[in-house]
Short mmCIF file of C-alpha atoms and ligand atoms in Angstrom, two decimals:
data_model
loop_
_atom_site.label_atom_id
_atom_site.label_comp_id
_atom_site.label_asym_id
_atom_site.label_seq_id
_atom_site.Cartn_x
_atom_site.Cartn_y
_atom_site.Cartn_z
CA GLU A 1234 95.73 80.11 93.86
CA ASP A 1235 96.23 77.74 90.97
CA LEU A 1236 97.99 80.19 88.76
CA LEU A 1237 101.67 79.43 88.57
CA ILE A 1238 104.36 80.78 86.39
CA ASP A 1239 106.90 78.29 85.11
CA GLY A 1240 109.29 80.90 84.04
CA ILE A 1241 109.96 84.35 82.78
CA SER A 1242 112.60 84.45 80.11
CA LEU A 1243 114.41 86.93 77.96
CA ASP A 1244 115.58 86.08 74.47
CA GLU A 1245 117.99 88.60 73.00
CA THR A 1246 118.93 86.61 69.92
CA GLN A 1247 116.18 87.56 67.51
CA ALA A 1248 115.14 90.03 64.85
CA THR A 1249 111.75 90.47 63.22
CA VAL A 1250 110.69 90.78 59.60
CA THR A 1251 107.29 92.09 58.54
CA VAL A 1252 105.73 91.59 55.14
CA CYS A 1253 103.26 94.45 54.80
CA GLY A 1254 100.24 94.40 52.59
CA VAL A 1255 100.21 90.80 51.36
CA PRO A 1256 97.01 89.79 49.59
CA ASP A 1257 94.67 88.22 52.12
CA GLN A 1258 94.02 85.08 50.08
CA PRO A 1259 94.48 81.35 50.69
CA GLY A 1260 97.97 80.14 49.95
CA VAL A 1261 99.90 83.30 50.79
CA ALA A 1262 101.16 82.27 54.23
CA ASP A 1263 102.02 78.86 52.75
CA ARG A 1264 104.05 80.49 50.01
CA VAL A 1265 105.94 82.93 52.21
CA PHE A 1266 106.96 80.42 54.83
CA ASN A 1267 107.86 77.71 52.37
CA GLU A 1268 110.24 80.16 50.73
CA VAL A 1269 111.76 81.11 54.08
CA ALA A 1270 112.07 77.46 55.13
CA ASP A 1271 113.69 76.55 51.80
CA ALA A 1272 116.27 79.25 52.43
CA GLY A 1273 117.20 77.34 55.59
CA ILE A 1274 116.05 80.07 57.94
CA PHE A 1275 114.76 79.10 61.37
CA VAL A 1276 111.53 80.89 62.22
CA ASP A 1277 110.43 81.22 65.85
CA MET A 1278 107.27 83.31 66.07
CA ILE A 1279 104.78 84.06 63.33
CA VAL A 1280 102.11 86.64 63.95
CA GLN A 1281 99.33 87.95 61.76
CA SER A 1282 96.86 90.06 63.65
CA PHE A 1283 94.40 91.30 61.16
CA SER A 1284 93.68 92.08 57.58
CA ARG A 1285 92.64 95.46 56.31
CA ARG A 1286 90.82 95.85 53.02
CA ASP A 1287 91.91 92.47 51.65
CA SER A 1288 95.53 92.79 52.66
CA ALA A 1289 97.37 91.63 55.75
CA ASP A 1290 100.68 92.13 57.53
CA ILE A 1291 102.62 89.10 58.70
CA THR A 1292 105.52 89.41 61.13
CA PHE A 1293 107.94 86.62 61.91
CA SER A 1294 111.05 86.37 64.03
CA VAL A 1295 114.40 84.86 63.09
CA PRO A 1296 117.92 84.75 64.53
CA ARG A 1297 119.60 88.15 64.14
CA ALA A 1298 122.25 86.77 61.82
CA ASP A 1299 119.52 85.74 59.36
CA VAL A 1300 117.56 88.95 59.16
CA GLU A 1301 119.10 90.31 55.95
CA LYS A 1302 118.75 86.94 54.26
CA SER A 1303 115.12 86.75 55.43
CA VAL A 1304 114.31 90.14 53.95
CA ALA A 1305 115.97 89.17 50.66
CA THR A 1306 114.11 85.86 50.63
CA VAL A 1307 110.75 87.54 51.02
CA GLU A 1308 111.64 90.20 48.43
CA ARG A 1309 112.07 87.38 45.89
CA LEU A 1310 108.34 86.77 46.15
CA ARG A 1311 107.37 90.30 45.26
CA SER A 1312 106.38 89.56 41.69
CA THR A 1313 104.61 86.28 42.47
CA ILE A 1314 102.48 87.17 45.48
CA GLY A 1315 102.70 90.95 45.59
CA PHE A 1316 102.98 93.00 48.74
CA GLU A 1317 103.54 96.61 49.76
CA ARG A 1318 106.94 96.29 51.38
CA VAL A 1319 109.12 94.31 53.75
CA THR A 1320 110.40 95.97 56.90
CA HIS A 1321 112.52 94.59 59.70
CA LEU A 1322 113.76 95.23 63.21
CA PRO A 1323 117.35 93.94 63.29
CA SER A 1324 117.46 93.59 67.05
CA VAL A 1325 114.55 92.83 69.34
CA ALA A 1326 114.17 91.43 72.82
CA LYS A 1327 111.52 88.78 73.37
CA LEU A 1328 110.08 88.40 76.86
CA SER A 1329 108.12 85.25 77.56
CA VAL A 1330 106.00 84.26 80.50
CA ALA A 1331 105.15 80.58 80.43
CA GLY A 1332 103.00 78.90 82.96
CA ILE A 1333 100.88 76.25 84.45
CA GLY A 1334 97.30 77.29 84.70
CA LEU A 1335 97.64 80.20 82.36
CA ARG A 1336 94.08 79.37 81.32
CA SER A 1337 93.10 82.59 83.01
CA HIS A 1338 96.22 84.09 81.54
CA GLY A 1339 94.31 87.18 80.53
CA GLY A 1340 95.08 88.39 84.04
CA ILE A 1341 98.75 87.60 83.54
CA ALA A 1342 98.95 89.38 80.18
CA VAL A 1343 97.53 92.56 81.69
CA ARG A 1344 100.20 92.46 84.38
CA VAL A 1345 102.90 92.01 81.72
CA PHE A 1346 101.64 95.05 79.81
CA LYS A 1347 101.40 97.08 83.02
CA ALA A 1348 104.89 96.18 84.18
CA LEU A 1349 106.36 97.27 80.83
CA ALA A 1350 104.21 100.39 80.61
CA ASP A 1351 105.39 101.44 84.06
CA GLU A 1352 108.94 101.28 82.74
CA ASP A 1353 107.93 103.29 79.68
CA ILE A 1354 108.89 100.34 77.47
CA ASN A 1355 107.10 100.18 74.14
CA ILE A 1356 105.59 96.88 73.01
CA ALA A 1357 106.34 96.15 69.36
CA MET A 1358 104.66 92.77 69.06
CA ILE A 1359 102.32 90.64 71.18
CA ASN A 1360 101.73 86.94 70.86
CA THR A 1361 99.76 85.23 73.62
CA SER A 1362 97.97 81.94 73.92
CA GLU A 1363 97.00 79.80 76.87
CA MET A 1364 100.49 78.38 77.23
CA GLN A 1365 102.71 81.37 76.83
CA ILE A 1366 102.69 85.13 76.73
CA ASN A 1367 105.29 86.68 74.45
CA VAL A 1368 106.00 90.34 73.98
CA VAL A 1369 108.66 91.80 71.73
CA ILE A 1370 110.31 95.06 72.72
CA ASP A 1371 113.33 97.00 71.57
CA GLY A 1372 116.58 95.07 71.59
CA GLU A 1373 118.10 97.51 74.06
CA ALA A 1374 115.29 97.23 76.59
CA GLY A 1375 115.60 93.52 77.32
CA SER A 1376 117.19 93.47 80.76
CA ARG A 1377 115.08 96.35 81.97
CA GLY A 1378 111.96 94.56 80.73
CA LEU A 1379 112.97 91.29 82.35
CA ALA A 1380 113.63 93.02 85.67
CA ALA A 1381 110.20 94.68 85.48
CA LEU A 1382 108.50 91.32 84.93
CA GLN A 1383 110.46 89.57 87.64
CA LYS A 1384 109.39 92.30 90.05
CA GLN A 1385 105.77 92.10 88.91
CA PHE A 1386 105.56 88.34 89.26
CA GLY A 1387 107.91 87.82 92.17
CA ASP A 1388 105.08 86.32 94.19
CA MET A 1389 104.08 83.73 91.66
CA ARG A 1390 107.10 81.70 90.75
CA ALA A 1391 106.42 77.97 90.70
CA GLU X 273 112.27 61.85 64.57
CA ASP X 274 111.82 63.82 67.76
CA LEU X 275 108.99 65.93 66.54
CA LEU X 276 105.72 64.90 68.10
CA ILE X 277 102.34 66.46 68.06
CA ASP X 278 100.40 66.39 71.31
CA GLY X 279 97.21 67.34 69.71
CA ILE X 280 95.36 69.11 67.00
CA SER X 281 92.28 70.88 68.25
CA LEU X 282 89.43 72.95 66.95
CA ASP X 283 87.84 75.69 69.02
CA GLU X 284 84.58 76.97 67.61
CA THR X 285 83.61 79.13 70.57
CA GLN X 286 85.40 82.36 69.83
CA ALA X 287 85.13 85.69 68.09
CA THR X 288 87.84 88.26 67.44
CA VAL X 289 88.00 91.99 68.00
CA THR X 290 90.57 94.23 66.38
CA VAL X 291 91.45 97.72 67.51
CA CYS X 292 92.90 99.38 64.43
CA GLY X 293 95.30 102.28 64.49
CA VAL X 294 96.06 102.60 68.19
CA PRO X 295 98.96 104.90 69.00
CA ASP X 296 102.13 102.84 69.21
CA GLN X 297 103.20 104.19 72.61
CA PRO X 298 103.93 102.64 75.99
CA GLY X 299 100.83 102.06 78.08
CA VAL X 300 98.31 101.50 75.30
CA ALA X 301 98.15 97.71 75.51
CA ASP X 302 97.99 98.04 79.31
CA ARG X 303 95.04 100.42 79.02
CA VAL X 304 93.07 98.40 76.50
CA PHE X 305 93.36 95.09 78.27
CA ASN X 306 92.74 96.51 81.72
CA GLU X 307 89.49 97.94 80.41
CA VAL X 308 88.50 94.60 78.86
CA ALA X 309 89.44 92.71 82.03
CA ASP X 310 87.49 95.15 84.20
CA ALA X 311 84.46 94.45 82.03
CA GLY X 312 84.78 90.82 83.09
CA ILE X 313 85.60 89.56 79.59
CA PHE X 314 87.80 86.51 79.22
CA VAL X 315 90.51 87.02 76.61
CA ASP X 316 92.22 84.03 75.02
CA MET X 317 94.64 85.18 72.33
CA ILE X 318 96.18 88.62 71.92
CA VAL X 319 98.10 89.37 68.77
CA GLN X 320 99.87 92.49 67.61
CA SER X 321 102.00 91.90 64.56
CA PHE X 322 103.45 95.19 63.59
CA SER X 323 103.12 98.90 63.79
CA ARG X 324 102.91 101.16 60.78
CA ARG X 325 103.82 104.82 61.03
CA ASP X 326 103.43 105.02 64.82
CA SER X 327 100.17 103.16 64.97
CA ALA X 328 99.42 99.50 65.54
CA ASP X 329 96.55 97.01 65.23
CA ILE X 330 95.82 94.69 68.13
CA THR X 331 93.53 91.69 67.74
CA PHE X 332 92.20 89.65 70.62
CA SER X 333 89.81 86.74 70.87
CA VAL X 334 86.88 86.35 73.25
CA PRO X 335 83.92 84.00 73.68
CA ARG X 336 81.35 84.69 70.98
CA ALA X 337 78.73 85.79 73.51
CA ASP X 338 81.06 88.59 74.62
CA VAL X 339 81.97 90.08 71.27
CA GLU X 340 79.47 92.95 71.27
CA LYS X 341 80.38 93.84 74.84
CA SER X 342 84.08 93.72 73.90
CA VAL X 343 83.58 96.11 71.02
CA ALA X 344 81.60 98.50 73.24
CA THR X 345 84.26 98.28 75.95
CA VAL X 346 87.02 99.23 73.54
CA GLU X 347 84.90 102.02 72.03
CA ARG X 348 84.73 103.60 75.48
CA LEU X 349 88.47 104.26 75.19
CA ARG X 350 88.20 106.20 71.97
CA SER X 351 88.58 109.61 73.49
CA THR X 352 91.31 108.63 75.96
CA ILE X 353 93.69 106.60 73.82
CA GLY X 354 92.48 107.31 70.30
CA PHE X 355 92.30 104.76 67.50
CA GLU X 356 90.99 104.51 63.95
CA ARG X 357 88.24 101.98 64.49
CA VAL X 358 87.23 98.71 66.09
CA THR X 359 86.24 95.80 63.88
CA HIS X 360 85.23 92.28 64.80
CA LEU X 361 84.63 88.82 63.41
CA PRO X 362 81.65 87.45 65.35
CA SER X 363 82.42 83.82 64.60
CA VAL X 364 85.84 82.33 64.02
CA ALA X 365 87.32 78.86 64.22
CA LYS X 366 90.67 78.47 65.97
CA LEU X 367 92.84 75.53 64.99
CA SER X 368 95.71 74.69 67.30
CA VAL X 369 98.60 72.31 66.91
CA ALA X 370 100.42 71.77 70.18
CA GLY X 371 103.43 69.61 70.55
CA ILE X 372 106.47 68.23 72.14
CA GLY X 373 109.60 69.21 70.32
CA LEU X 374 107.96 71.96 68.38
CA ARG X 375 111.32 73.73 68.70
CA SER X 376 111.69 73.16 65.02
CA HIS X 377 108.05 74.03 64.70
CA GLY X 378 108.76 76.20 61.70
CA GLY X 379 108.42 73.01 59.70
CA ILE X 380 105.10 72.28 61.37
CA ALA X 381 103.71 75.77 60.75
CA VAL X 382 104.46 75.49 57.04
CA ARG X 383 102.57 72.21 56.91
CA VAL X 384 99.61 73.83 58.69
CA PHE X 385 99.53 76.67 56.15
CA LYS X 386 99.86 74.22 53.24
CA ALA X 387 97.08 71.96 54.49
CA LEU X 388 94.70 74.91 54.76
CA ALA X 389 95.80 76.46 51.47
CA ASP X 390 95.12 73.15 49.71
CA GLU X 391 91.57 73.36 51.02
CA ASP X 392 91.31 76.96 49.83
CA ILE X 393 90.76 78.05 53.44
CA ASN X 394 91.79 81.63 54.18
CA ILE X 395 93.87 82.33 57.28
CA ALA X 396 92.64 85.36 59.19
CA MET X 397 95.09 85.33 62.08
CA ILE X 398 98.30 83.50 62.94
CA ASN X 399 99.83 83.12 66.36
CA THR X 400 102.73 80.70 66.71
CA SER X 401 105.39 80.14 69.32
CA GLU X 402 107.52 77.18 70.24
CA MET X 403 104.73 75.52 72.19
CA GLN X 404 101.72 75.99 70.00
CA ILE X 405 100.66 76.96 66.51
CA ASN X 406 97.31 78.71 66.30
CA VAL X 407 95.52 79.81 63.17
CA VAL X 408 92.16 81.49 63.02
CA ILE X 409 89.91 80.86 60.05
CA ASP X 410 86.29 81.56 59.21
CA GLY X 411 83.79 80.18 61.71
CA GLU X 412 82.21 78.03 59.01
CA ALA X 413 85.45 76.38 57.94
CA GLY X 414 86.35 74.75 61.24
CA SER X 415 85.61 71.09 60.62
CA ARG X 416 87.02 71.22 57.13
CA GLY X 417 90.19 72.82 58.51
CA LEU X 418 90.49 70.28 61.30
CA ALA X 419 90.10 67.40 58.85
CA ALA X 420 92.80 68.90 56.64
CA LEU X 421 95.21 69.13 59.56
CA GLN X 422 94.45 65.64 60.81
CA LYS X 423 95.19 64.34 57.33
CA GLN X 424 98.40 66.36 57.09
CA PHE X 425 99.72 65.21 60.46
CA GLY X 426 98.29 61.72 60.59
CA ASP X 427 101.79 60.30 60.79
CA MET X 428 102.90 62.34 63.74
CA ARG X 429 100.44 61.85 66.54
CA ALA X 430 102.14 61.26 69.88
C1 LIG D 1944 97.52 86.68 54.74
C2 LIG D 1944 97.54 85.19 54.68
O1 LIG D 1944 97.48 84.65 55.97
C3 LIG D 1944 96.41 84.62 53.83
N1 LIG D 1944 95.13 84.98 54.37
C4 LIG D 1944 96.54 83.11 53.74
O2 LIG D 1944 95.61 82.42 54.01
O3 LIG D 1944 97.55 82.58 53.46
C1 LIG D 1945 100.45 99.24 70.46
C2 LIG D 1945 100.82 98.95 71.88
O1 LIG D 1945 101.32 97.63 72.00
C3 LIG D 1945 101.86 99.92 72.44
N1 LIG D 1945 103.06 99.87 71.66
C4 LIG D 1945 102.14 99.61 73.90
O2 LIG D 1945 103.26 99.48 74.27
O3 LIG D 1945 101.28 99.48 74.69
#
């Protein structure tokens, strides 16, 4: 079948920061990420799933060494943009499945969720598009999660 | 500089569905997306940014023609997994910036947010990784958003 997986990888170098309850108005994402970029912090993933009653939560991932600085950087914006609070996960594991022909990747994503669920691993963050499926789980669960995915997709390696 | 953009694209075929307040426990994502897949619905993006007090919001995108069916499919799970509610946006525009060397894509994402903010376009959903930056905006704002991005990145086309 024309569904091939380029690779399954585990990234154990990151942390996540979530800005909860930012106003859901034009210019907010611009402001937050300009501030973080100006602080010299490298951002990998940015995820905003939804807004509730005019406010939204935005989560982004950074190298673990930069998590405190990231939280402090966002806190500086409290009076200008206003938000409920900033929370963070100092240590996460990011599992990525990248592939050729992931156009029907919906089928792949379901298998990723199933493999992790079968290991009783909780999914903290999901970020999928046609090129890559990313899930973030607890920092301690990385190798177990990777093994679960390798077992699930053993038949499909390119 | 080694930052090149493969392409900037506009997808005006999708809708989004958000399941709000699902229990943040292993197996929930597996359950939801198995149900949606069994209903024969093609899912493009899946985004979960954060969980608050043991519950999470998961947003996914589907072809516009399948949005009602998607909502009904998720509703069927109400008694088994439990969630607050299901909401949807029947018509969204997805803007994607894909590139070579997006490793330092943080800089690209900020420019995407700025370009849209300057047009007073609100960002409903964000989904970025090292291969692709996706933002979802109102279904009506697609061409205006695309034009803003093409102007912003005019200098960087591969
Ligand atoms: C929440 C944030 O994404 C906001 N909607 C913006 O456009 O910047
Ligand atoms: C919310 C959902 O992602 C849940 N945490 C799961 O692991 O399935």
